PDB file of C-alpha atoms in Angstrom:
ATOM      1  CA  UNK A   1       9.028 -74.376 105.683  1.00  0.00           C
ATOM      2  CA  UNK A   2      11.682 -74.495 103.211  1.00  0.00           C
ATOM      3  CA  UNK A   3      13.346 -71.104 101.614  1.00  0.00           C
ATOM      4  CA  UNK A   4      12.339 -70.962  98.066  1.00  0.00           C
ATOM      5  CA  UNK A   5      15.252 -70.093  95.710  1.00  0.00           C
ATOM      6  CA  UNK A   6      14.902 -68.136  92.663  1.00  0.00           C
ATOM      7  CA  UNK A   7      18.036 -68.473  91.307  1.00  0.00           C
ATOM      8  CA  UNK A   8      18.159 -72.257  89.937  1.00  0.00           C
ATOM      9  CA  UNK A   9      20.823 -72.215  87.355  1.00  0.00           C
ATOM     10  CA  UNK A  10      19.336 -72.710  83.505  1.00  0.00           C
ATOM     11  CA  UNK A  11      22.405 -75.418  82.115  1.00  0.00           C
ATOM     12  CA  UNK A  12      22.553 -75.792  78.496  1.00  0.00           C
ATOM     13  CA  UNK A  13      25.030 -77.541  76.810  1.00  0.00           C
ATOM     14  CA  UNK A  14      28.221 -76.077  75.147  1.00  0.00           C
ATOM     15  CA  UNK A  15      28.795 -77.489  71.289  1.00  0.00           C
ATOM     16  CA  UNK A  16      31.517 -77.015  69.305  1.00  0.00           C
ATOM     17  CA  UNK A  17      31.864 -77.875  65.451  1.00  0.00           C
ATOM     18  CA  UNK A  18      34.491 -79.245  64.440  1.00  0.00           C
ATOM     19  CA  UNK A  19      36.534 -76.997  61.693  1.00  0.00           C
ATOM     20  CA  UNK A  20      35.463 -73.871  62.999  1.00  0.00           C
ATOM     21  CA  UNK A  21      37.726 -71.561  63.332  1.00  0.00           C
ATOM     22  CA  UNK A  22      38.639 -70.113  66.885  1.00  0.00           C
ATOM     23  CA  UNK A  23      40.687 -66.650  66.719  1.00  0.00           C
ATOM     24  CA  UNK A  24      42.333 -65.897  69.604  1.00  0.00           C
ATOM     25  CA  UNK A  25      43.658 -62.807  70.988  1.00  0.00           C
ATOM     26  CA  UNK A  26      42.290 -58.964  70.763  1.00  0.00           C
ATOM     27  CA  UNK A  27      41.956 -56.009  67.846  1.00  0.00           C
ATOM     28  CA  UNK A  28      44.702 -53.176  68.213  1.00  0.00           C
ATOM     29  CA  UNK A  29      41.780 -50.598  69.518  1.00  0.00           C
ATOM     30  CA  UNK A  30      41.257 -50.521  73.419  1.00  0.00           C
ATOM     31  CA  UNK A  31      38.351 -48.248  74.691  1.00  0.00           C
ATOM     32  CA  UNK A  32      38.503 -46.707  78.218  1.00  0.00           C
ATOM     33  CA  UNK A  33      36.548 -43.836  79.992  1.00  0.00           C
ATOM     34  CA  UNK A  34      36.938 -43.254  83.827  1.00  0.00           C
ATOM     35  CA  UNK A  35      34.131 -44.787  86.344  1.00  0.00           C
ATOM     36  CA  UNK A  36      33.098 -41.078  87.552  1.00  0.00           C
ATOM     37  CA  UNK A  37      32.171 -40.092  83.921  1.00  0.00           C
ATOM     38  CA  UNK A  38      29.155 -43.055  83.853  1.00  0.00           C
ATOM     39  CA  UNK A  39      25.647 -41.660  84.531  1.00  0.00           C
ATOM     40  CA  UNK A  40      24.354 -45.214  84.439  1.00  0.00           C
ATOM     41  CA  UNK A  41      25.392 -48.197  83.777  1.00  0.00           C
ATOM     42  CA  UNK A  42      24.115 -51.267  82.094  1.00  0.00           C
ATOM     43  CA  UNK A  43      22.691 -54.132  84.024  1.00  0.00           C
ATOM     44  CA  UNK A  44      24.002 -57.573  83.787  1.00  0.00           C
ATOM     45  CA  UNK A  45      21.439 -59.819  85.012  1.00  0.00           C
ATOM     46  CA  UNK A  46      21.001 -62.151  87.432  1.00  0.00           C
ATOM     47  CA  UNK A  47      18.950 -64.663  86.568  1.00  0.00           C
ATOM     48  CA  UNK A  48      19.037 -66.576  82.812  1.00  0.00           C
ATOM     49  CA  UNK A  49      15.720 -66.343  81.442  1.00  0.00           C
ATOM     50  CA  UNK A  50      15.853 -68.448  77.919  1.00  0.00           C
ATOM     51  CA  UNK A  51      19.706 -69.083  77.913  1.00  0.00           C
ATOM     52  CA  UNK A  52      23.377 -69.349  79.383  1.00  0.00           C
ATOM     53  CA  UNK A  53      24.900 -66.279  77.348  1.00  0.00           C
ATOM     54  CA  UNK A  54      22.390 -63.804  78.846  1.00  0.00           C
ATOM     55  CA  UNK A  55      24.202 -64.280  82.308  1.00  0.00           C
ATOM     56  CA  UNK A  56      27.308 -63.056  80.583  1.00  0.00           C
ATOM     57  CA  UNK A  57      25.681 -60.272  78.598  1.00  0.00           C
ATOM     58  CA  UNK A  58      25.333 -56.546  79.595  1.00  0.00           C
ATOM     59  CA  UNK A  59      21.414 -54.942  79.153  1.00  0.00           C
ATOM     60  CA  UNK A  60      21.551 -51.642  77.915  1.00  0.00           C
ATOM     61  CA  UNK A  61      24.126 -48.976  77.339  1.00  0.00           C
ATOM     62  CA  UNK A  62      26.421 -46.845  79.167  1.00  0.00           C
ATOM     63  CA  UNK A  63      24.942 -43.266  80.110  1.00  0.00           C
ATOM     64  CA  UNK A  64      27.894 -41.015  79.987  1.00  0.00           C
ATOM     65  CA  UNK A  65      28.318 -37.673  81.628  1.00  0.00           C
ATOM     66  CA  UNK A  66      27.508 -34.713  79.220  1.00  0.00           C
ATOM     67  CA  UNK A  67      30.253 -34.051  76.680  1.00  0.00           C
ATOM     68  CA  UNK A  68      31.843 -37.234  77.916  1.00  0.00           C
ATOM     69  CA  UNK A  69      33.020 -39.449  75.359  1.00  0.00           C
ATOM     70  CA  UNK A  70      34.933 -43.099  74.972  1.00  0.00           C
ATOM     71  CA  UNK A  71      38.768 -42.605  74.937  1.00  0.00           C
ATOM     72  CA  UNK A  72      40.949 -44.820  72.967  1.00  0.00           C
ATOM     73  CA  UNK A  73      44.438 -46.475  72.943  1.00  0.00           C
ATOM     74  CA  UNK A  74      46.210 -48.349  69.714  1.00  0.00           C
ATOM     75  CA  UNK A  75      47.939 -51.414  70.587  1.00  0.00           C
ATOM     76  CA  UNK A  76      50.314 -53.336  68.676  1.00  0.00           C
ATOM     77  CA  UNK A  77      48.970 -56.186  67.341  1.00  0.00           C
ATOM     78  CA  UNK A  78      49.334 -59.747  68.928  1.00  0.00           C
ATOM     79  CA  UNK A  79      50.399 -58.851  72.158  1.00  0.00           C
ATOM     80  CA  UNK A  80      47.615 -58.498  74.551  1.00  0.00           C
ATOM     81  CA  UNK A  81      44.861 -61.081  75.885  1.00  0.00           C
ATOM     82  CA  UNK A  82      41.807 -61.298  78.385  1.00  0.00           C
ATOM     83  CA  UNK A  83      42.168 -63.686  80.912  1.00  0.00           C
ATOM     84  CA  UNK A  84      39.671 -64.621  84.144  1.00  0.00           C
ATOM     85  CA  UNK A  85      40.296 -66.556  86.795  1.00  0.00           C
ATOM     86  CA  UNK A  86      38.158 -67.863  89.785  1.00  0.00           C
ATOM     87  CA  UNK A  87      39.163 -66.403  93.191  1.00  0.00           C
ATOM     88  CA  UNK A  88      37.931 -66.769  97.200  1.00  0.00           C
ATOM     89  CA  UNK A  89      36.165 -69.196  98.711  1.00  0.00           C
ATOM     90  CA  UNK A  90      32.550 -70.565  98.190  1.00  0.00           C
ATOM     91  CA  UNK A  91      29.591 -68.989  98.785  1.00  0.00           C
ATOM     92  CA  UNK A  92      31.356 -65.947  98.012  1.00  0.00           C
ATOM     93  CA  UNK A  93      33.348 -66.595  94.860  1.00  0.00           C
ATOM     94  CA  UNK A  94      34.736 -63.704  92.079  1.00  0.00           C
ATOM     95  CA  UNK A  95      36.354 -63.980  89.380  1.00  0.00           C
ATOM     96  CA  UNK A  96      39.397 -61.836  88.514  1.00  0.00           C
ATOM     97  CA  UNK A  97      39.674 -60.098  85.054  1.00  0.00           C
ATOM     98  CA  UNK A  98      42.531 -59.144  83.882  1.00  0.00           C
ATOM     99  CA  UNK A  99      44.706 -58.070  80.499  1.00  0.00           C
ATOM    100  CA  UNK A 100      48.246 -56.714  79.731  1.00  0.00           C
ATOM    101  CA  UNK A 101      48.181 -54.136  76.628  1.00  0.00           C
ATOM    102  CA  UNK A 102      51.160 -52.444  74.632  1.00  0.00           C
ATOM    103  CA  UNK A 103      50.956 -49.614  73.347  1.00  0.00           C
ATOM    104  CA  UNK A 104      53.546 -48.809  70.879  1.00  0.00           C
ATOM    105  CA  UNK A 105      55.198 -45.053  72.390  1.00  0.00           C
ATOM    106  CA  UNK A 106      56.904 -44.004  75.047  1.00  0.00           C
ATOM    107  CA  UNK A 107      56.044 -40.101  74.441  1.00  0.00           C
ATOM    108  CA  UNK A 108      54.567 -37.320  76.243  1.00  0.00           C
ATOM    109  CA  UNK A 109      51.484 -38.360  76.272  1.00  0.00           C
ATOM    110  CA  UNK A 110      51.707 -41.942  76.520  1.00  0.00           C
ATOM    111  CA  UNK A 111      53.695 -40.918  79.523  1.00  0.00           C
ATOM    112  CA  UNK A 112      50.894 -38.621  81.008  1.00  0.00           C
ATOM    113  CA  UNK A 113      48.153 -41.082  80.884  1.00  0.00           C
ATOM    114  CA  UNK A 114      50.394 -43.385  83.135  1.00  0.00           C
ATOM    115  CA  UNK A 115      50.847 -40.467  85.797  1.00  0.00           C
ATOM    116  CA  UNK A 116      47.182 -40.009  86.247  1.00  0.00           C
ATOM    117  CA  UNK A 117      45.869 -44.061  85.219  1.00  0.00           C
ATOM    118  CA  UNK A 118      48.198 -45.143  88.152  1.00  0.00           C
ATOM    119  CA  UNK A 119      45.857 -43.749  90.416  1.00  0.00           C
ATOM    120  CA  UNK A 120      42.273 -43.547  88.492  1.00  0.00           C
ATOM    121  CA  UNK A 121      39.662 -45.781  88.238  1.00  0.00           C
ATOM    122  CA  UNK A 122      38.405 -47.093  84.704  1.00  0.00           C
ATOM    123  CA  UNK A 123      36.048 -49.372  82.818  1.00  0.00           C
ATOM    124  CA  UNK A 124      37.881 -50.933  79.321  1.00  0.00           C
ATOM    125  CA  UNK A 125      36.355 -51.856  76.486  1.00  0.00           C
ATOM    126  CA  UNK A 126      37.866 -54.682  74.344  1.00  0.00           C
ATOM    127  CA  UNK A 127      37.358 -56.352  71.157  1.00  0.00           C
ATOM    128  CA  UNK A 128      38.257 -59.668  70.882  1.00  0.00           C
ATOM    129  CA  UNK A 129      39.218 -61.483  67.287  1.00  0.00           C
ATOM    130  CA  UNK A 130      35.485 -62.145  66.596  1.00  0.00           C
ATOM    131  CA  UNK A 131      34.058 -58.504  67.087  1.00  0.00           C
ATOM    132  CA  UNK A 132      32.214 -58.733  70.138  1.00  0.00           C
ATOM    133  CA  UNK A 133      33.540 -56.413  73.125  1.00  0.00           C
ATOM    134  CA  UNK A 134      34.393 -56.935  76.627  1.00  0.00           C
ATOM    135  CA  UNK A 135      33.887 -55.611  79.450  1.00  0.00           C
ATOM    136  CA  UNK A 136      37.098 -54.792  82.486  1.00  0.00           C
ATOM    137  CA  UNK A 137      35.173 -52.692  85.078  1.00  0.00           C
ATOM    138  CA  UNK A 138      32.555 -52.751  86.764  1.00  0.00           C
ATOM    139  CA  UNK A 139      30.566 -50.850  89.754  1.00  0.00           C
ATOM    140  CA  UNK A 140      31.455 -53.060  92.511  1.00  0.00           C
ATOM    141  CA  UNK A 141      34.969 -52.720  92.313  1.00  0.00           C
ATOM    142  CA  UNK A 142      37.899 -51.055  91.536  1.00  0.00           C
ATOM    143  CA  UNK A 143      39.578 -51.669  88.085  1.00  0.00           C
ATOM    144  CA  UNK A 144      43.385 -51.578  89.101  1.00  0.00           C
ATOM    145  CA  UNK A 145      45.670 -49.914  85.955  1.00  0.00           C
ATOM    146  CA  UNK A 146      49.743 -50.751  86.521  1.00  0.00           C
ATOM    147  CA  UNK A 147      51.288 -48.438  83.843  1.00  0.00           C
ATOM    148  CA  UNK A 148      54.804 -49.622  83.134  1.00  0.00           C
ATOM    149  CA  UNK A 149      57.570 -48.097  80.054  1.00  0.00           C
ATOM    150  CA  UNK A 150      60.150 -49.497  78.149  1.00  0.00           C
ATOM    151  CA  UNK A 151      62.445 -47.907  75.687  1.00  0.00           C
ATOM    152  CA  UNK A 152      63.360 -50.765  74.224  1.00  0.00           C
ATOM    153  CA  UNK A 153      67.480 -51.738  73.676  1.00  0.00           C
ATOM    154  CA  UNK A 154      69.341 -52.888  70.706  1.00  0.00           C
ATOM    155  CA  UNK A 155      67.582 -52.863  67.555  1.00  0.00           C
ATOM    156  CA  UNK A 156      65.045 -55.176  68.211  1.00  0.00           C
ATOM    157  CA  UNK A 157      63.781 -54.866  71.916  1.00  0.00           C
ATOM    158  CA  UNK A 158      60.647 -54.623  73.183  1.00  0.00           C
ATOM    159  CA  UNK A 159      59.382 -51.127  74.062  1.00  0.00           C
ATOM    160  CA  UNK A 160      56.587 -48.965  74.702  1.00  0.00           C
ATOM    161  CA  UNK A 161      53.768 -48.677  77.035  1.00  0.00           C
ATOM    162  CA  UNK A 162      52.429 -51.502  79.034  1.00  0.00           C
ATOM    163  CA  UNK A 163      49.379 -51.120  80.714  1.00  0.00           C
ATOM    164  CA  UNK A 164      48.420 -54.497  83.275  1.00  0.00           C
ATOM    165  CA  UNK A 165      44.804 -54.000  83.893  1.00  0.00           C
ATOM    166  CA  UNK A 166      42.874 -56.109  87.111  1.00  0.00           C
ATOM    167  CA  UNK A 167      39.281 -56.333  88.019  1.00  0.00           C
ATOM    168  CA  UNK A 168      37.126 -58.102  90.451  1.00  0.00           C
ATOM    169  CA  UNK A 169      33.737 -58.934  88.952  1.00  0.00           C
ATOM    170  CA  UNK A 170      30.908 -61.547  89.166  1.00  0.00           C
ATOM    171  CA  UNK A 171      31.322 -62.427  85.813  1.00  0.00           C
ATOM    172  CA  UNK A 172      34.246 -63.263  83.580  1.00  0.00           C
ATOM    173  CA  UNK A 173      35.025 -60.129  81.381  1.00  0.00           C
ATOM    174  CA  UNK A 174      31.181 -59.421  80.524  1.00  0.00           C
ATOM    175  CA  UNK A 175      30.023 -58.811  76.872  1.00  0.00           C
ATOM    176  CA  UNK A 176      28.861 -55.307  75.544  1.00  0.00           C
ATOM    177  CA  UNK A 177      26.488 -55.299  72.970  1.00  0.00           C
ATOM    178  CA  UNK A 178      25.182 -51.317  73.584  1.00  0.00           C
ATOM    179  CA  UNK A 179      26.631 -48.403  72.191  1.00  0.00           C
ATOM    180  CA  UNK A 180      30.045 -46.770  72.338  1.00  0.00           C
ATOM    181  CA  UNK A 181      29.965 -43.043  71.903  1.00  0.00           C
ATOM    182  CA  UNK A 182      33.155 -41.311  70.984  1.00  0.00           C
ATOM    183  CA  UNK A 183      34.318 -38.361  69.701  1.00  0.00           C
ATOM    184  CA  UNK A 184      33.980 -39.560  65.918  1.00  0.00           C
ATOM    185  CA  UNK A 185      30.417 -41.217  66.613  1.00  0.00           C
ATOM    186  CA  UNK A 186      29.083 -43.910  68.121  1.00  0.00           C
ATOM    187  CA  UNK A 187      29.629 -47.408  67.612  1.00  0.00           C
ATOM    188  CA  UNK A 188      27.240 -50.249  67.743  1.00  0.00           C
ATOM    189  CA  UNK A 189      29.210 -52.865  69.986  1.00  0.00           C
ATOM    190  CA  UNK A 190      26.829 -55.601  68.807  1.00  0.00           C
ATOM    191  CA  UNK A 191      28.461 -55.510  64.871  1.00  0.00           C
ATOM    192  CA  UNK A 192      31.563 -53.214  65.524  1.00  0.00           C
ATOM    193  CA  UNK A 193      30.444 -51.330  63.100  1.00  0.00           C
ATOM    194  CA  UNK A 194      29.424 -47.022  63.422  1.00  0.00           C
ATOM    195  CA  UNK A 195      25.701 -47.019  64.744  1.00  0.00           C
ATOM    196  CA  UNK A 196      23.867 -45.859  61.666  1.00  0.00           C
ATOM    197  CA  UNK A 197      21.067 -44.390  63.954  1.00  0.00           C
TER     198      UNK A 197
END
């Protein structure tokens, strides 16, 4: 007797109209709390019920830790991306997430957060030109943070804080659509916007 398999993949096509506009790149706000302050996480599914974008979309929120909150980092603007690539060999095939951020100082703090993200574990949140958030992290796998500094020479080097961020995952950088809670409130990653609940 054959094995019955409950995982058929649900195709769809992929459209695009012509003249709209694609904007690339990501906002100057990058979210990040460490793995160990998640309670629970939000499920990405397996299976695509009705449609293609559900594989790529989170269920739920993140449960954080009491008192816990989503950090934050400013970046300067147009220079940082999301990129995934496929990795390994079939049946067991990843993809790897990744993204290089700049942050604009060099200080004391900028300069802490390196010493202890060289060796911590994170999930990032990321907003891409469109609104909608991304996901680098996950549970499966260790999200890799290289910290690196510049000061910058001359008067118009490059300079500040670099942080090269790699994942593992089963999806390319998975979308967010739950809620962020931070210090200031909670955003609603579905609109961008502050949750109004």
């Amino acid at each position: 007797m054959a094995k019955e398999c409950t995982n058929a993949a649900l195709y769809g096509s992929l459209p695009y109209c012509k003249g709209k506009p694609i904007l690339p790149g990501i906002r100057s706000r990058l979210y990040f709390i460490p793995k160990r302050d998640i309670v629970k996480w939000p499920s990405l599914p397996e299976v695509a019920e009705t449609n293609m974008a559900e594989l790529a979309t989170y269920e739920g929120d993140f449960t954080l830790a009491s008192d816990k909150y989503w950090q934050y980092i400013d970046l300067i603007d147009n220079k940082g991306k999301i990129e995934s690539e496929s990795q390994g060999d079939k049946p067991a095939r990843t993809f790897l997430n990744k993204t290089s951020v700049v942050h604009p100082e060099t200080d004391e703090e900028a300069t802490g957060f390196c010493r202890q993200a060289n060796a911590d574990d994170f999930v990032y949140l990321m907003q891409v030109r469109n609104g909608k958030f991304r996901v680098l992290g996950n549970e499966a796998f260790t999200t890799d943070t290289k910290p690196k500094q510049d000061s910058g020479e001359g008067v118009t080097g490059d300079f500040g804080t670099t942080l090269e961020v790699e994942v593992t995952d089963v999806c390319p950088a998975p979308y967010y659509k739950g809620k962020i809670v931070t210090k200031d409130g909670t955003i609603n990653a579905a609109t961008g916007l502050p949750d109004a609940a």
